[in-house]
């Protein structure tokens, strides 16, 4: 799953591991910050309050 985050400071793209659907991830982000693991093995903390746009795609970029 790919997540694209656009803020006032830049655009960030991550391929992430998430066991649920896009809709479940979107609902989790509606409820607050989410901690995810990337396919590269690192972890990211997404706070939706800081994002202008968050796009979630089912397929990874790579």
mmCIF file of N, CA and C in Angstrom:
data_model
loop_
_atom_site.group_PDB
_atom_site.id
_atom_site.type_symbol
_atom_site.label_atom_id
_atom_site.label_comp_id
_atom_site.label_asym_id
_atom_site.label_seq_id
_atom_site.Cartn_x
_atom_site.Cartn_y
_atom_site.Cartn_z
ATOM 1 N N UNK A 1 0.855 -1.166 0.000
ATOM 2 C CA UNK A 1 0.000 0.000 0.000
ATOM 3 C C UNK A 1 0.904 1.232 0.000
ATOM 4 N N UNK A 2 0.557 2.222 -0.750
ATOM 5 C CA UNK A 2 1.322 3.463 -0.833
ATOM 6 C C UNK A 2 0.527 4.588 -0.192
ATOM 7 N N UNK A 3 1.222 5.415 0.576
ATOM 8 C CA UNK A 3 0.591 6.584 1.178
ATOM 9 C C UNK A 3 1.382 7.816 0.750
ATOM 10 N N UNK A 4 0.671 8.809 0.246
ATOM 11 C CA UNK A 4 1.273 10.067 -0.195
ATOM 12 C C UNK A 4 0.752 11.159 0.721
ATOM 13 N N UNK A 5 1.687 11.891 1.338
ATOM 14 C CA UNK A 5 1.330 12.935 2.290
ATOM 15 C C UNK A 5 1.835 14.262 1.751
ATOM 16 N N UNK A 6 0.934 15.206 1.598
ATOM 17 C CA UNK A 6 1.299 16.545 1.143
ATOM 18 C C UNK A 6 1.073 17.514 2.296
ATOM 19 N N UNK A 7 2.132 18.231 2.660
ATOM 20 C CA UNK A 7 2.058 19.242 3.716
ATOM 21 C C UNK A 7 2.426 20.592 3.119
ATOM 22 N N UNK A 8 2.431 21.603 3.936
ATOM 23 C CA UNK A 8 2.868 22.927 3.482
ATOM 24 C C UNK A 8 4.360 22.951 3.171
ATOM 25 N N UNK A 9 5.092 21.941 3.629
ATOM 26 C CA UNK A 9 6.551 21.928 3.494
ATOM 27 C C UNK A 9 7.059 20.949 2.452
ATOM 28 N N UNK A 10 6.212 20.077 1.918
ATOM 29 C CA UNK A 10 6.678 19.136 0.915
ATOM 30 C C UNK A 10 5.706 17.991 0.690
ATOM 31 N N UNK A 11 6.126 17.096 -0.203
ATOM 32 C CA UNK A 11 5.344 15.915 -0.541
ATOM 33 C C UNK A 11 6.170 14.689 -0.177
ATOM 34 N N UNK A 12 5.588 13.753 0.551
ATOM 35 C CA UNK A 12 6.292 12.577 1.047
ATOM 36 C C UNK A 12 5.525 11.328 0.627
ATOM 37 N N UNK A 13 6.252 10.355 0.098
ATOM 38 C CA UNK A 13 5.644 9.117 -0.379
ATOM 39 C C UNK A 13 6.290 7.930 0.322
ATOM 40 N N UNK A 14 5.454 7.019 0.812
ATOM 41 C CA UNK A 14 5.938 5.842 1.521
ATOM 42 C C UNK A 14 5.170 4.611 1.051
ATOM 43 N N UNK A 15 5.879 3.502 0.882
ATOM 44 C CA UNK A 15 5.251 2.194 0.700
ATOM 45 C C UNK A 15 5.172 1.583 2.095
ATOM 46 N N UNK A 16 3.964 1.316 2.559
ATOM 47 C CA UNK A 16 3.778 0.886 3.946
ATOM 48 C C UNK A 16 3.123 -0.490 4.017
ATOM 49 N N UNK A 17 3.338 -1.146 5.166
ATOM 50 C CA UNK A 17 2.669 -2.408 5.483
ATOM 51 C C UNK A 17 1.445 -2.071 6.321
ATOM 52 N N UNK A 18 0.291 -2.523 5.875
ATOM 53 C CA UNK A 18 -0.937 -2.325 6.643
ATOM 54 C C UNK A 18 -1.849 -3.503 6.343
ATOM 55 N N UNK A 19 -2.317 -4.177 7.357
ATOM 56 C CA UNK A 19 -3.098 -5.402 7.179
ATOM 57 C C UNK A 19 -4.551 -5.146 6.785
ATOM 58 N N UNK A 20 -5.007 -3.933 6.936
ATOM 59 C CA UNK A 20 -6.396 -3.622 6.618
ATOM 60 C C UNK A 20 -6.557 -3.054 5.224
ATOM 61 N N UNK A 21 -7.739 -2.561 4.943
ATOM 62 C CA UNK A 21 -8.048 -1.965 3.650
ATOM 63 C C UNK A 21 -7.727 -0.470 3.660
ATOM 64 N N UNK A 22 -7.826 0.143 2.495
ATOM 65 C CA UNK A 22 -7.622 1.597 2.401
ATOM 66 C C UNK A 22 -8.629 2.333 3.262
ATOM 67 N N UNK A 23 -9.853 1.855 3.252
ATOM 68 C CA UNK A 23 -10.907 2.504 4.026
ATOM 69 C C UNK A 23 -10.625 2.428 5.522
ATOM 70 N N UNK A 24 -10.102 1.293 5.979
ATOM 71 C CA UNK A 24 -9.763 1.150 7.399
ATOM 72 C C UNK A 24 -8.619 2.071 7.794
ATOM 73 N N UNK A 25 -7.626 2.211 6.914
ATOM 74 C CA UNK A 25 -6.527 3.135 7.197
ATOM 75 C C UNK A 25 -7.023 4.576 7.196
ATOM 76 N N UNK A 26 -7.903 4.907 6.269
ATOM 77 C CA UNK A 26 -8.469 6.265 6.228
ATOM 78 C C UNK A 26 -9.255 6.554 7.502
ATOM 79 N N UNK A 27 -10.020 5.584 7.985
ATOM 80 C CA UNK A 27 -10.768 5.761 9.233
ATOM 81 C C UNK A 27 -9.829 5.931 10.416
ATOM 82 N N UNK A 28 -8.740 5.169 10.435
ATOM 83 C CA UNK A 28 -7.758 5.305 11.520
ATOM 84 C C UNK A 28 -7.147 6.702 11.502
ATOM 85 N N UNK A 29 -6.844 7.231 10.314
ATOM 86 C CA UNK A 29 -6.278 8.582 10.209
ATOM 87 C C UNK A 29 -7.298 9.649 10.596
ATOM 88 N N UNK A 30 -8.579 9.394 10.356
ATOM 89 C CA UNK A 30 -9.631 10.325 10.785
ATOM 90 C C UNK A 30 -9.685 10.421 12.304
ATOM 91 N N UNK A 31 -9.327 9.340 12.983
ATOM 92 C CA UNK A 31 -9.396 9.308 14.442
ATOM 93 C C UNK A 31 -8.146 9.838 15.125
ATOM 94 N N UNK A 32 -7.078 10.065 14.366
ATOM 95 C CA UNK A 32 -5.866 10.602 14.981
ATOM 96 C C UNK A 32 -4.607 10.068 14.324
ATOM 97 N N UNK A 33 -3.453 10.297 14.973
ATOM 98 C CA UNK A 33 -2.166 9.864 14.422
ATOM 99 C C UNK A 33 -2.072 8.339 14.297
ATOM 100 N N UNK A 34 -1.297 7.894 13.285
ATOM 101 C CA UNK A 34 -1.123 6.473 13.012
ATOM 102 C C UNK A 34 0.370 6.184 12.893
ATOM 103 N N UNK A 35 0.794 5.061 13.455
ATOM 104 C CA UNK A 35 2.179 4.608 13.408
ATOM 105 C C UNK A 35 2.242 3.425 12.452
ATOM 106 N N UNK A 36 3.038 3.534 11.362
ATOM 107 C CA UNK A 36 3.095 2.497 10.343
ATOM 108 C C UNK A 36 4.531 2.053 10.090
ATOM 109 N N UNK A 37 4.674 0.838 9.575
ATOM 110 C CA UNK A 37 5.982 0.321 9.180
ATOM 111 C C UNK A 37 6.078 0.394 7.656
ATOM 112 N N UNK A 38 7.224 0.862 7.130
ATOM 113 C CA UNK A 38 7.426 0.935 5.691
ATOM 114 C C UNK A 38 7.971 -0.388 5.176
ATOM 115 N N UNK A 39 7.911 -0.582 3.868
ATOM 116 C CA UNK A 39 8.455 -1.794 3.271
ATOM 117 C C UNK A 39 9.973 -1.841 3.401
ATOM 118 N N UNK A 40 10.608 -0.698 3.607
ATOM 119 C CA UNK A 40 12.046 -0.635 3.812
ATOM 120 C C UNK A 40 12.478 -1.006 5.216
ATOM 121 N N UNK A 41 11.526 -1.224 6.120
ATOM 122 C CA UNK A 41 11.844 -1.637 7.478
ATOM 123 C C UNK A 41 11.857 -0.524 8.503
ATOM 124 N N UNK A 42 11.696 0.734 8.075
ATOM 125 C CA UNK A 42 11.646 1.833 9.036
ATOM 126 C C UNK A 42 10.196 2.078 9.453
ATOM 127 N N UNK A 43 10.006 2.929 10.432
ATOM 128 C CA UNK A 43 8.676 3.249 10.938
ATOM 129 C C UNK A 43 8.394 4.733 10.736
ATOM 130 N N UNK A 44 7.128 5.051 10.470
ATOM 131 C CA UNK A 44 6.726 6.451 10.321
ATOM 132 C C UNK A 44 5.521 6.714 11.214
ATOM 133 N N UNK A 45 5.438 7.932 11.674
ATOM 134 C CA UNK A 45 4.329 8.396 12.507
ATOM 135 C C UNK A 45 3.613 9.466 11.690
ATOM 136 N N UNK A 46 2.367 9.216 11.336
ATOM 137 C CA UNK A 46 1.609 10.152 10.505
ATOM 138 C C UNK A 46 0.584 10.858 11.372
ATOM 139 N N UNK A 47 0.738 12.176 11.463
ATOM 140 C CA UNK A 47 -0.226 13.001 12.182
ATOM 141 C C UNK A 47 -1.056 13.737 11.132
ATOM 142 N N UNK A 48 -2.311 13.349 10.928
ATOM 143 C CA UNK A 48 -3.118 13.948 9.862
ATOM 144 C C UNK A 48 -3.402 15.435 10.048
ATOM 145 N N UNK A 49 -3.211 15.954 11.244
ATOM 146 C CA UNK A 49 -3.442 17.381 11.478
ATOM 147 C C UNK A 49 -2.441 18.220 10.688
ATOM 148 N N UNK A 50 -1.215 17.700 10.492
ATOM 149 C CA UNK A 50 -0.171 18.431 9.787
ATOM 150 C C UNK A 50 -0.249 18.290 8.273
ATOM 151 N N UNK A 51 -1.131 17.450 7.767
ATOM 152 C CA UNK A 51 -1.207 17.183 6.332
ATOM 153 C C UNK A 51 -2.291 18.027 5.668
ATOM 154 N N UNK A 52 -1.991 18.476 4.465
ATOM 155 C CA UNK A 52 -2.993 19.148 3.655
ATOM 156 C C UNK A 52 -3.820 18.100 2.916
ATOM 157 N N UNK A 53 -3.117 17.110 2.344
ATOM 158 C CA UNK A 53 -3.760 16.011 1.625
ATOM 159 C C UNK A 53 -3.046 14.708 1.975
ATOM 160 N N UNK A 54 -3.821 13.638 2.166
ATOM 161 C CA UNK A 54 -3.266 12.299 2.320
ATOM 162 C C UNK A 54 -3.970 11.413 1.299
ATOM 163 N N UNK A 55 -3.171 10.814 0.411
ATOM 164 C CA UNK A 55 -3.714 9.902 -0.596
ATOM 165 C C UNK A 55 -3.234 8.493 -0.282
ATOM 166 N N UNK A 56 -4.141 7.525 -0.338
ATOM 167 C CA UNK A 56 -3.802 6.133 -0.039
ATOM 168 C C UNK A 56 -4.091 5.308 -1.296
ATOM 169 N N UNK A 57 -3.067 4.572 -1.748
ATOM 170 C CA UNK A 57 -3.220 3.711 -2.930
ATOM 171 C C UNK A 57 -3.002 2.260 -2.524
ATOM 172 N N UNK A 58 -3.688 1.350 -3.183
ATOM 173 C CA UNK A 58 -3.553 -0.069 -2.853
ATOM 174 C C UNK A 58 -2.224 -0.666 -3.294
ATOM 175 N N UNK A 59 -1.646 -0.167 -4.371
ATOM 176 C CA UNK A 59 -0.435 -0.771 -4.905
ATOM 177 C C UNK A 59 0.796 0.020 -4.501
ATOM 178 N N UNK A 60 1.895 -0.683 -4.191
ATOM 179 C CA UNK A 60 3.141 0.035 -3.886
ATOM 180 C C UNK A 60 3.756 0.626 -5.151
ATOM 181 N N UNK A 61 4.591 1.641 -4.987
ATOM 182 C CA UNK A 61 5.238 2.282 -6.122
ATOM 183 C C UNK A 61 6.308 1.407 -6.731
ATOM 184 N N UNK A 62 6.955 0.572 -5.921
ATOM 185 C CA UNK A 62 8.075 -0.227 -6.408
ATOM 186 C C UNK A 62 7.635 -1.597 -6.829
#
